[in-house]
mmCIF file of C-alpha atoms in Angstrom:
data_model
loop_
_atom_site.group_PDB
_atom_site.id
_atom_site.type_symbol
_atom_site.label_atom_id
_atom_site.label_comp_id
_atom_site.label_asym_id
_atom_site.label_seq_id
_atom_site.Cartn_x
_atom_site.Cartn_y
_atom_site.Cartn_z
ATOM 1 C CA MET A 1445 -0.047 0.102 0.054
ATOM 2 C CA LEU A 1446 2.900 2.251 0.767
ATOM 3 C CA THR A 1447 4.001 1.867 -2.710
ATOM 4 C CA THR A 1448 1.013 2.894 -4.039
ATOM 5 C CA LEU A 1449 0.714 5.495 -1.680
ATOM 6 C CA ARG A 1450 4.044 6.853 -2.951
ATOM 7 C CA VAL A 1451 3.007 6.379 -6.876
ATOM 8 C CA SER A 1452 -0.276 8.180 -6.196
ATOM 9 C CA LEU A 1453 1.485 11.243 -4.463
ATOM 10 C CA CYS A 1454 4.199 11.750 -6.901
ATOM 11 C CA LYS A 1455 1.571 11.541 -9.689
ATOM 12 C CA ALA A 1456 -0.552 13.997 -7.841
ATOM 13 C CA ARG A 1457 2.382 16.332 -7.333
ATOM 14 C CA CYS A 1458 3.293 16.273 -10.982
ATOM 15 C CA LEU A 1459 -0.249 17.388 -12.194
ATOM 16 C CA HIS A 1460 0.157 21.167 -11.593
ATOM 17 C CA ILE A 1461 3.758 21.098 -13.039
ATOM 18 C CA ARG A 1462 2.609 19.506 -16.033
ATOM 19 C CA PHE A 1463 -0.325 22.043 -16.425
ATOM 20 C CA LEU A 1464 2.375 25.078 -16.045
ATOM 21 C CA TYR A 1465 4.498 23.616 -18.873
ATOM 22 C CA THR A 1466 2.104 22.051 -21.367
ATOM 23 C CA GLY A 1467 -0.836 24.372 -20.804
ATOM 24 C CA LYS A 1468 -3.069 21.134 -21.002
ATOM 25 C CA LYS A 1469 -6.093 21.294 -18.575
ATOM 26 C CA GLU A 1470 -5.487 18.259 -15.704
ATOM 27 C CA LEU A 1471 -7.721 16.906 -13.009
ATOM 28 C CA SER A 1472 -6.941 18.106 -9.473
ATOM 29 C CA PRO A 1473 -4.964 15.479 -7.372
ATOM 30 C CA LEU A 1474 -8.225 14.595 -5.579
ATOM 31 C CA VAL A 1475 -10.590 14.165 -8.769
ATOM 32 C CA ALA A 1476 -7.634 11.970 -10.178
ATOM 33 C CA TYR A 1477 -7.382 9.819 -7.275
ATOM 34 C CA GLN A 1478 -11.169 9.282 -7.120
ATOM 35 C CA LYS A 1479 -11.297 8.622 -10.953
ATOM 36 C CA LYS A 1480 -8.396 5.877 -10.174
ATOM 37 C CA VAL A 1481 -10.631 4.406 -7.322
ATOM 38 C CA ASP A 1482 -13.642 4.562 -9.652
ATOM 39 C CA ASP A 1483 -11.902 2.515 -12.466
ATOM 40 C CA ASN A 1484 -10.592 -0.110 -9.570
ATOM 41 C CA GLU A 1485 -6.812 0.764 -10.380
ATOM 42 C CA LEU A 1486 -6.484 2.163 -6.804
ATOM 43 C CA ARG A 1487 -8.208 0.902 -3.734
ATOM 44 C CA PHE A 1488 -9.969 3.371 -1.489
ATOM 45 C CA ASP A 1489 -7.876 4.064 1.674
ATOM 46 C CA GLN A 1490 -8.556 6.898 3.955
ATOM 47 C CA HIS A 1491 -5.252 7.944 4.488
ATOM 48 C CA GLN A 1492 -4.663 8.272 0.883
ATOM 49 C CA HIS A 1493 -7.720 10.186 0.613
ATOM 50 C CA HIS A 1494 -6.607 12.473 3.667
ATOM 51 C CA LEU A 1495 -3.531 13.262 1.679
ATOM 52 C CA MET A 1496 -5.250 13.809 -1.525
ATOM 53 C CA LEU A 1497 -7.312 16.396 0.023
ATOM 54 C CA GLN A 1498 -4.468 18.250 1.445
ATOM 55 C CA LEU A 1499 -2.702 18.236 -2.018
ATOM 56 C CA ASP A 1500 -5.906 19.029 -3.635
ATOM 57 C CA GLN A 1501 -5.995 22.289 -1.496
ATOM 58 C CA LEU A 1502 -2.520 22.955 -2.323
ATOM 59 C CA TRP A 1503 -3.389 22.364 -5.991
ATOM 60 C CA TYR A 1504 -5.873 25.051 -5.991
ATOM 61 C CA GLN A 1505 -3.789 27.572 -4.033
ATOM 62 C CA LEU A 1506 -1.064 27.225 -6.686
ATOM 63 C CA GLN A 1507 -3.603 28.062 -9.422
ATOM 64 C CA ASN A 1508 -4.349 31.167 -7.994
ATOM 65 C CA TYR A 1509 -0.807 31.955 -6.490
ATOM 66 C CA GLU A 1510 0.574 35.372 -5.877
ATOM 67 C CA PRO A 1511 3.894 36.067 -4.077
ATOM 68 C CA SER A 1512 3.230 37.286 -0.532
ATOM 69 C CA SER A 1513 4.533 40.594 0.722
ATOM 70 C CA ASN A 1514 5.862 38.736 3.771
ATOM 71 C CA ALA A 1515 7.754 35.892 1.955
ATOM 72 C CA GLN A 1516 11.059 37.935 2.031
ATOM 73 C CA SER A 1517 10.667 38.505 5.804
ATOM 74 C CA SER A 1518 10.258 34.795 6.238
ATOM 75 C CA LEU A 1519 13.389 33.977 4.191
ATOM 76 C CA ASN A 1520 15.276 36.528 6.286
ATOM 77 C CA ARG A 1521 14.200 35.004 9.414
ATOM 78 C CA LEU A 1522 15.238 31.465 8.402
ATOM 79 C CA LYS A 1523 18.511 32.865 7.210
ATOM 80 C CA LYS A 1524 19.289 34.094 10.577
ATOM 81 C CA THR A 1525 18.868 30.750 12.203
ATOM 82 C CA ASN A 1526 21.664 28.205 12.461
ATOM 83 C CA ASP A 1527 22.418 25.332 10.262
ATOM 84 C CA HIS A 1528 20.747 23.064 12.674
ATOM 85 C CA SER A 1529 17.374 24.890 12.934
ATOM 86 C CA LYS A 1530 17.719 25.126 9.012
ATOM 87 C CA ASN A 1531 17.753 21.550 8.862
ATOM 88 C CA ASP A 1532 14.866 20.773 11.320
ATOM 89 C CA VAL A 1533 11.758 21.909 10.045
ATOM 90 C CA LEU A 1534 9.965 20.904 13.298
ATOM 91 C CA SER A 1535 11.979 23.427 15.236
ATOM 92 C CA THR A 1536 11.036 26.268 13.289
ATOM 93 C CA VAL A 1537 7.438 25.300 13.435
ATOM 94 C CA VAL A 1538 7.769 25.033 17.284
ATOM 95 C CA GLN A 1539 9.224 28.379 17.672
ATOM 96 C CA ASP A 1540 6.446 29.936 15.522
ATOM 97 C CA ILE A 1541 3.874 28.239 17.784
ATOM 98 C CA LEU A 1542 5.873 28.963 20.866
ATOM 99 C CA SER A 1543 6.181 32.758 19.834
ATOM 100 C CA GLU A 1544 2.231 33.195 19.731
ATOM 101 C CA THR A 1545 1.135 30.965 22.825
ATOM 102 C CA TRP A 1546 2.620 28.455 25.599
ATOM 103 C CA LEU A 1547 -0.902 26.831 25.749
ATOM 104 C CA LEU A 1548 -2.328 24.376 23.305
ATOM 105 C CA CYS A 1549 -5.924 22.843 23.605
ATOM 106 C CA PHE A 1550 -6.993 20.083 21.518
ATOM 107 C CA ASP A 1551 -10.795 18.987 21.111
ATOM 108 C CA GLU A 1552 -10.836 15.233 20.644
ATOM 109 C CA PHE A 1553 -7.322 14.148 20.229
ATOM 110 C CA GLN A 1554 -6.905 11.473 17.662
ATOM 111 C CA VAL A 1555 -4.204 9.968 15.487
ATOM 112 C CA THR A 1556 -5.630 8.514 12.276
ATOM 113 C CA ASP A 1557 -2.897 9.107 9.442
ATOM 114 C CA ILE A 1558 0.451 7.200 9.063
ATOM 115 C CA GLY A 1559 2.122 10.636 8.451
ATOM 116 C CA ASP A 1560 0.746 12.274 11.894
ATOM 117 C CA ALA A 1561 1.724 9.318 13.839
ATOM 118 C CA MET A 1562 5.422 9.131 12.622
ATOM 119 C CA ILE A 1563 6.051 12.905 13.408
ATOM 120 C CA ILE A 1564 3.876 13.638 16.513
ATOM 121 C CA ARG A 1565 6.505 12.239 19.117
ATOM 122 C CA ARG A 1566 9.098 14.937 17.663
ATOM 123 C CA LEU A 1567 6.704 17.550 17.552
ATOM 124 C CA PHE A 1568 5.512 17.227 21.247
ATOM 125 C CA GLU A 1569 9.370 16.375 22.307
ATOM 126 C CA HIS A 1570 10.138 19.996 20.972
ATOM 127 C CA LEU A 1571 6.971 21.279 22.553
ATOM 128 C CA PHE A 1572 7.238 20.064 25.901
ATOM 129 C CA ALA A 1573 11.079 20.839 26.365
ATOM 130 C CA ASN A 1574 10.233 24.596 25.604
ATOM 131 C CA GLY A 1575 7.470 24.405 28.238
ATOM 132 C CA MET A 1576 4.512 24.237 26.287
ATOM 133 C CA VAL A 1577 1.577 23.264 28.120
ATOM 134 C CA MET A 1578 -1.199 21.010 26.464
ATOM 135 C CA VAL A 1579 -5.115 20.233 27.587
ATOM 136 C CA SER A 1580 -6.880 17.737 25.458
ATOM 137 C CA THR A 1581 -9.953 15.847 25.637
ATOM 138 C CA SER A 1582 -10.075 12.211 23.539
ATOM 139 C CA ASN A 1583 -12.602 9.592 23.013
ATOM 140 C CA ARG A 1584 -9.792 7.045 23.404
ATOM 141 C CA ARG A 1585 -7.418 6.202 26.285
ATOM 142 C CA PRO A 1586 -3.704 6.984 25.447
ATOM 143 C CA ASP A 1587 -2.944 3.264 25.275
ATOM 144 C CA ASP A 1588 -5.979 3.187 22.213
ATOM 145 C CA LEU A 1589 -4.459 5.887 20.199
ATOM 146 C CA TYR A 1590 -4.001 4.898 16.507
ATOM 147 C CA TYR A 1591 -5.356 1.509 17.697
ATOM 148 C CA ASN A 1592 -4.391 -1.013 14.786
ATOM 149 C CA GLY A 1593 -2.932 1.525 12.663
ATOM 150 C CA LEU A 1594 -0.587 1.073 9.980
ATOM 151 C CA ASN A 1595 3.055 0.513 11.474
ATOM 152 C CA ARG A 1596 1.763 1.296 14.833
ATOM 153 C CA GLU A 1597 4.848 -0.261 16.574
ATOM 154 C CA LEU A 1598 6.634 2.916 15.499
ATOM 155 C CA PHE A 1599 3.963 4.945 17.167
ATOM 156 C CA LEU A 1600 3.783 3.126 20.352
ATOM 157 C CA PRO A 1601 6.817 5.021 22.244
ATOM 158 C CA PHE A 1602 4.859 8.147 22.269
ATOM 159 C CA ILE A 1603 2.295 6.832 24.442
ATOM 160 C CA PRO A 1604 4.623 6.337 27.627
ATOM 161 C CA PHE A 1605 6.209 9.561 26.676
ATOM 162 C CA LEU A 1606 2.718 11.252 26.650
ATOM 163 C CA LYS A 1607 1.435 9.719 30.124
ATOM 164 C CA LYS A 1608 4.769 10.948 31.560
ATOM 165 C CA HIS A 1609 4.308 14.406 30.442
ATOM 166 C CA CYS A 1610 0.592 14.764 30.983
ATOM 167 C CA GLN A 1611 -2.007 13.790 33.804
ATOM 168 C CA ILE A 1612 -4.550 11.431 32.428
ATOM 169 C CA TYR A 1613 -8.316 12.029 33.908
ATOM 170 C CA ASP A 1614 -11.016 9.553 33.031
ATOM 171 C CA MET A 1615 -14.000 11.707 33.232
ATOM 172 C CA GLY A 1616 -16.369 8.630 33.223
ATOM 173 C CA SER A 1617 -19.445 10.683 32.942
ATOM 174 C CA THR A 1618 -22.424 9.337 30.994
ATOM 175 C CA LEU A 1619 -24.109 13.095 31.127
ATOM 176 C CA ASP A 1620 -24.132 14.656 27.788
ATOM 177 C CA TYR A 1621 -23.350 18.203 28.474
ATOM 178 C CA ARG A 1622 -24.513 19.326 24.996
ATOM 179 C CA LEU A 1623 -28.208 18.199 26.232
ATOM 180 C CA THR A 1624 -28.046 20.029 29.701
ATOM 181 C CA GLY A 1625 -30.062 22.934 29.836
ATOM 182 C CA THR A 1626 -32.090 22.717 26.404
ATOM 183 C CA ASP A 1627 -35.715 24.000 26.831
ATOM 184 C CA GLY A 1628 -37.454 21.531 24.913
ATOM 185 C CA GLN A 1629 -37.224 20.508 21.086
ATOM 186 C CA VAL A 1630 -38.955 21.781 17.661
ATOM 187 C CA GLN A 1631 -40.067 18.990 15.413
ATOM 188 C CA THR A 1632 -37.134 18.774 12.681
ATOM 189 C CA VAL A 1633 -36.597 14.926 12.289
ATOM 190 C CA PHE A 1634 -39.630 13.252 10.693
ATOM 191 C CA ASP A 1635 -40.269 9.195 10.178
ATOM 192 C CA ALA A 1636 -39.731 8.812 6.735
ATOM 193 C CA ARG A 1637 -41.666 5.501 6.688
ATOM 194 C CA LYS A 1638 -44.884 7.385 7.385
ATOM 195 C CA PRO A 1639 -46.833 8.308 4.137
ATOM 196 C CA SER A 1640 -47.628 11.694 5.448
ATOM 197 C CA THR A 1641 -43.637 12.569 5.862
ATOM 198 C CA GLU A 1642 -43.431 13.828 2.583
ATOM 199 C CA ARG A 1643 -46.040 16.220 1.965
ATOM 200 C CA GLU A 1644 -45.157 17.551 5.761
ATOM 201 C CA ILE A 1645 -41.833 18.289 4.741
ATOM 202 C CA ASN A 1646 -42.679 19.644 1.298
ATOM 203 C CA LEU A 1647 -45.031 22.126 3.052
ATOM 204 C CA LEU A 1648 -42.388 23.147 5.397
ATOM 205 C CA CYS A 1649 -39.906 23.750 2.773
ATOM 206 C CA GLU A 1650 -42.498 25.915 0.646
ATOM 207 C CA LYS A 1651 -43.038 28.158 3.947
ATOM 208 C CA LEU A 1652 -39.343 28.659 4.181
ATOM 209 C CA ILE A 1653 -38.653 29.352 0.816
ATOM 210 C CA ALA A 1654 -41.929 31.579 -0.418
ATOM 211 C CA PRO A 1655 -42.048 33.252 -2.574
ATOM 212 C CA HIS A 1656 -39.271 31.914 -4.415
ATOM 213 C CA THR A 1657 -39.042 28.795 -6.713
ATOM 214 C CA PRO A 1658 -36.063 26.137 -5.933
ATOM 215 C CA GLN A 1659 -33.526 26.237 -8.344
ATOM 216 C CA PRO A 1660 -30.344 24.383 -8.971
ATOM 217 C CA GLN A 1661 -26.928 25.871 -8.348
ATOM 218 C CA GLU A 1662 -23.220 25.057 -8.287
ATOM 219 C CA LEU A 1663 -20.838 25.819 -5.629
ATOM 220 C CA ASP A 1664 -16.998 26.334 -6.339
ATOM 221 C CA VAL A 1665 -14.920 24.129 -4.151
ATOM 222 C CA MET A 1666 -11.389 24.378 -4.607
ATOM 223 C CA GLY A 1667 -11.619 24.679 -8.021
ATOM 224 C CA ARG A 1668 -14.277 22.035 -8.506
ATOM 225 C CA LYS A 1669 -18.163 22.065 -8.959
ATOM 226 C CA CYS A 1670 -20.179 20.974 -6.416
ATOM 227 C CA TYR A 1671 -23.879 20.519 -7.916
ATOM 228 C CA ILE A 1672 -26.794 21.509 -5.797
ATOM 229 C CA PRO A 1673 -30.116 20.015 -7.236
ATOM 230 C CA TRP A 1674 -32.538 21.742 -4.984
ATOM 231 C CA GLN A 1675 -32.142 25.418 -3.337
ATOM 232 C CA ALA A 1676 -33.707 28.704 -2.410
ATOM 233 C CA ARG A 1677 -33.682 31.429 -0.189
ATOM 234 C CA GLY A 1678 -30.793 29.803 1.756
ATOM 235 C CA VAL A 1679 -32.475 26.478 2.052
ATOM 236 C CA VAL A 1680 -30.843 23.573 0.403
ATOM 237 C CA LYS A 1681 -32.528 19.964 -0.180
ATOM 238 C CA PHE A 1682 -30.746 16.622 -0.399
ATOM 239 C CA THR A 1683 -31.370 12.990 -0.020
ATOM 240 C CA PHE A 1684 -29.054 10.971 2.261
ATOM 241 C CA GLN A 1685 -27.850 9.210 -0.947
ATOM 242 C CA GLU A 1686 -27.117 12.174 -2.914
ATOM 243 C CA LEU A 1687 -24.902 13.346 -0.081
ATOM 244 C CA CYS A 1688 -23.445 10.336 1.655
ATOM 245 C CA THR A 1689 -23.360 7.677 -1.037
ATOM 246 C CA LYS A 1690 -21.490 9.967 -3.765
ATOM 247 C CA ASN A 1691 -18.155 11.078 -4.017
ATOM 248 C CA LEU A 1692 -18.187 14.228 -2.109
ATOM 249 C CA PHE A 1693 -15.596 15.173 0.487
ATOM 250 C CA SER A 1694 -15.265 17.395 3.477
ATOM 251 C CA ALA A 1695 -14.692 20.370 1.440
ATOM 252 C CA ASP A 1696 -18.070 19.896 -0.189
ATOM 253 C CA PHE A 1697 -19.648 19.971 3.151
ATOM 254 C CA ILE A 1698 -18.086 22.778 4.460
ATOM 255 C CA ALA A 1699 -19.055 24.892 1.553
ATOM 256 C CA ILE A 1700 -22.750 23.487 1.717
ATOM 257 C CA ALA A 1701 -22.695 24.327 5.600
ATOM 258 C CA SER A 1702 -21.260 27.625 5.286
ATOM 259 C CA THR A 1703 -23.351 28.778 2.243
ATOM 260 C CA TYR A 1704 -26.991 27.630 3.339
ATOM 261 C CA HIS A 1705 -28.871 28.279 6.738
ATOM 262 C CA THR A 1706 -30.941 25.363 6.488
ATOM 263 C CA LEU A 1707 -30.178 21.627 5.182
ATOM 264 C CA VAL A 1708 -32.947 19.289 4.411
ATOM 265 C CA LEU A 1709 -31.943 15.685 4.520
ATOM 266 C CA LEU A 1710 -34.350 13.034 3.491
ATOM 267 C CA ASN A 1711 -34.284 9.411 3.920
ATOM 268 C CA ILE A 1712 -31.333 8.650 6.386
ATOM 269 C CA PRO A 1713 -31.373 5.163 6.608
ATOM 270 C CA LYS A 1714 -29.975 2.379 9.147
ATOM 271 C CA LEU A 1715 -26.414 2.099 8.851
ATOM 272 C CA ASN A 1716 -24.180 -0.739 9.565
ATOM 273 C CA ILE A 1717 -20.598 -1.370 9.486
ATOM 274 C CA GLU A 1718 -20.689 -2.150 5.973
ATOM 275 C CA HIS A 1719 -21.459 1.298 5.237
ATOM 276 C CA ARG A 1720 -18.421 2.813 6.808
ATOM 277 C CA ASP A 1721 -17.718 5.243 3.972
ATOM 278 C CA GLN A 1722 -21.423 6.667 4.095
ATOM 279 C CA ILE A 1723 -20.984 6.559 8.041
ATOM 280 C CA ARG A 1724 -17.735 8.842 7.740
ATOM 281 C CA ARG A 1725 -19.300 11.041 5.301
ATOM 282 C CA PHE A 1726 -22.596 11.590 7.760
ATOM 283 C CA ILE A 1727 -20.271 12.267 10.697
ATOM 284 C CA ILE A 1728 -18.424 14.944 8.514
ATOM 285 C CA LEU A 1729 -21.728 16.488 7.336
ATOM 286 C CA ILE A 1730 -23.108 16.681 10.669
ATOM 287 C CA ASP A 1731 -19.826 17.930 12.151
ATOM 288 C CA GLU A 1732 -19.690 20.939 9.629
ATOM 289 C CA LEU A 1733 -23.355 21.673 10.015
ATOM 290 C CA TYR A 1734 -22.935 21.841 13.578
ATOM 291 C CA ASN A 1735 -19.799 24.380 13.182
ATOM 292 C CA TYR A 1736 -21.944 26.786 11.220
ATOM 293 C CA TYR A 1737 -24.939 26.504 13.348
ATOM 294 C CA THR A 1738 -26.659 25.342 9.879
ATOM 295 C CA LYS A 1739 -30.425 24.134 10.893
ATOM 296 C CA LEU A 1740 -31.265 20.627 9.826
ATOM 297 C CA ILE A 1741 -34.686 19.071 8.782
ATOM 298 C CA CYS A 1742 -34.414 15.389 8.024
ATOM 299 C CA SER A 1743 -36.416 12.285 7.660
ATOM 300 C CA ILE A 1744 -35.120 8.784 8.896
ATOM 301 C CA LEU A 1745 -35.790 5.372 8.223
ATOM 302 C CA VAL A 1746 -35.578 4.411 11.911
ATOM 303 C CA ASP A 1747 -37.418 5.236 15.262
ATOM 304 C CA ASP A 1748 -34.794 7.600 16.582
ATOM 305 C CA VAL A 1749 -31.726 9.279 15.702
ATOM 306 C CA ARG A 1750 -29.910 7.176 18.240
ATOM 307 C CA GLU A 1751 -30.758 4.063 16.080
ATOM 308 C CA ILE A 1752 -29.103 5.208 12.803
ATOM 309 C CA PHE A 1753 -25.930 3.359 13.892
ATOM 310 C CA THR A 1754 -25.959 0.787 16.427
ATOM 311 C CA PRO A 1755 -23.501 -2.129 15.467
ATOM 312 C CA LEU A 1756 -23.145 -3.452 19.078
ATOM 313 C CA LYS A 1757 -27.072 -3.916 19.044
ATOM 314 C CA ASP A 1758 -27.391 -5.022 15.641
ATOM 315 C CA ASN A 1759 -24.857 -7.686 15.801
ATOM 316 C CA LYS A 1760 -24.680 -9.858 19.025
ATOM 317 C CA ASN A 1761 -21.339 -11.178 17.962
ATOM 318 C CA LEU A 1762 -19.477 -8.156 17.973
ATOM 319 C CA LYS A 1763 -17.762 -7.090 20.902
ATOM 320 C CA ARG A 1764 -16.861 -3.118 21.530
ATOM 321 C CA GLU A 1765 -13.035 -4.926 21.211
ATOM 322 C CA ASP A 1766 -13.835 -5.468 17.700
ATOM 323 C CA LEU A 1767 -14.581 -1.831 16.613
ATOM 324 C CA MET A 1768 -11.481 -0.330 18.449
ATOM 325 C CA SER A 1769 -10.074 0.734 15.146
ATOM 326 C CA MET A 1770 -12.956 1.886 13.770
ATOM 327 C CA ASP A 1771 -12.566 5.780 14.166
ATOM 328 C CA GLU A 1772 -16.370 6.118 13.069
ATOM 329 C CA PHE A 1773 -17.469 3.948 15.822
ATOM 330 C CA HIS A 1774 -16.206 6.338 18.265
ATOM 331 C CA ALA A 1775 -16.988 9.353 16.523
ATOM 332 C CA PHE A 1776 -20.723 8.537 15.961
ATOM 333 C CA ASP A 1777 -21.800 9.121 19.415
ATOM 334 C CA ARG A 1778 -20.835 12.955 19.039
ATOM 335 C CA THR A 1779 -22.972 12.494 15.967
ATOM 336 C CA VAL A 1780 -25.821 11.491 17.752
ATOM 337 C CA SER A 1781 -25.252 14.166 20.589
ATOM 338 C CA ARG A 1782 -25.187 16.931 17.910
ATOM 339 C CA LEU A 1783 -28.273 15.493 16.172
ATOM 340 C CA ILE A 1784 -30.488 15.765 19.381
ATOM 341 C CA GLU A 1785 -28.900 19.223 20.119
ATOM 342 C CA MET A 1786 -29.799 20.305 16.962
ATOM 343 C CA GLN A 1787 -33.567 20.018 17.493
ATOM 344 C CA SER A 1788 -33.353 22.303 20.585
ATOM 345 C CA LYS A 1789 -34.800 25.693 20.791
ATOM 346 C CA GLU A 1790 -31.473 26.761 21.982
ATOM 347 C CA TYR A 1791 -29.594 25.732 18.883
ATOM 348 C CA LEU A 1792 -32.282 26.647 16.235
ATOM 349 C CA ALA A 1793 -32.189 30.523 17.881
ATOM 350 C CA LYS A 1794 -28.114 30.470 17.496
ATOM 351 C CA PRO A 1795 -27.242 32.880 14.585
ATOM 352 C CA LYS A 1796 -26.018 31.364 11.446
ATOM 353 C CA LEU A 1797 -22.442 31.537 10.677
ATOM 354 C CA PHE A 1798 -21.694 32.078 6.678
ATOM 355 C CA SER A 1799 -18.496 31.921 5.104
ATOM 356 C CA LYS A 1800 -16.598 35.063 4.285
ATOM 357 C CA LYS A 1801 -17.220 34.915 0.808
ATOM 358 C CA VAL A 1802 -20.882 34.625 1.399
ATOM 359 C CA GLN A 1803 -20.680 37.493 3.697
ATOM 360 C CA ASP A 1804 -18.692 39.758 1.148
ATOM 361 C CA GLU A 1805 -21.512 39.123 -1.626
ATOM 362 C CA TRP A 1806 -24.383 39.993 0.658
ATOM 363 C CA SER A 1807 -22.323 43.332 1.497
ATOM 364 C CA LYS A 1808 -22.432 44.232 -2.051
ATOM 365 C CA LEU A 1809 -26.335 44.000 -1.978
#
């Protein structure tokens, strides 16, 4: 897999260079990678996908690159450092961090990427040696970080190092603080199995967009086009299949969440461990909606949002230990909690956050 990954990265890095010198329009790294997956030339791998997403962002930035006025000052600063610092990028990064803060806070600390796993100990050795204080939460105990990850034996020395420099507290609470203090709920989740649900949601959508008529739209996502089949007056509508079974990525979900104030999501099904890609996309989607205070109206094919993904309940032969390496299993508790909170009056009353691009467009009106 590593050989395939290196080949994929090399090809992706060449895309922009080939475009510059040949003038030939090339696919972005992420689209090129996904095409190879679709053509069965490569097998989908979440670590490769993560790297391709980063390369895609870099590729898009290069398309519109203009030299920064700070570039020369950065070069001058590097020239003043000694040879050891020049050869150690981490030292430079650490000094940049320490020049701004002495306290780092991480929400839901996790390690899922082989590249992160290999570099993380050296990074924290530098940080702790220079007096950095870290406060973090995590869904996993330190011993379970990067569980069953690729070449995990190379990561294992970091665990006792982390324990040595940090005090570990097991919160051990069954109380979900997202749900405390909520003053009742508004019906925004409907049973898709009821014959009346489709009509109820359609009437609700008509009220939200009146007097406008829904139209399709395309969002620009890092040089790609994200097709929106139904939108009007800040409301967008998709089926679960359209959003979570297609080749959409976190950047697409960020664009949707930061552009529209309400998402109508239809026919969320019962998910199981065979639907890992769909589960991952759904988790990311809900996270981004939550981050931008986007309102969610949805219909589900189960009795309650808590029943969307319950692998231990659905498969009696499975044990919790069997799912330790499945990050989606650990993250889905957060998704359920957010789905419940997003029905509360408090959440619905929160002012919507929009992307800077949308805000700039509105300021011109």
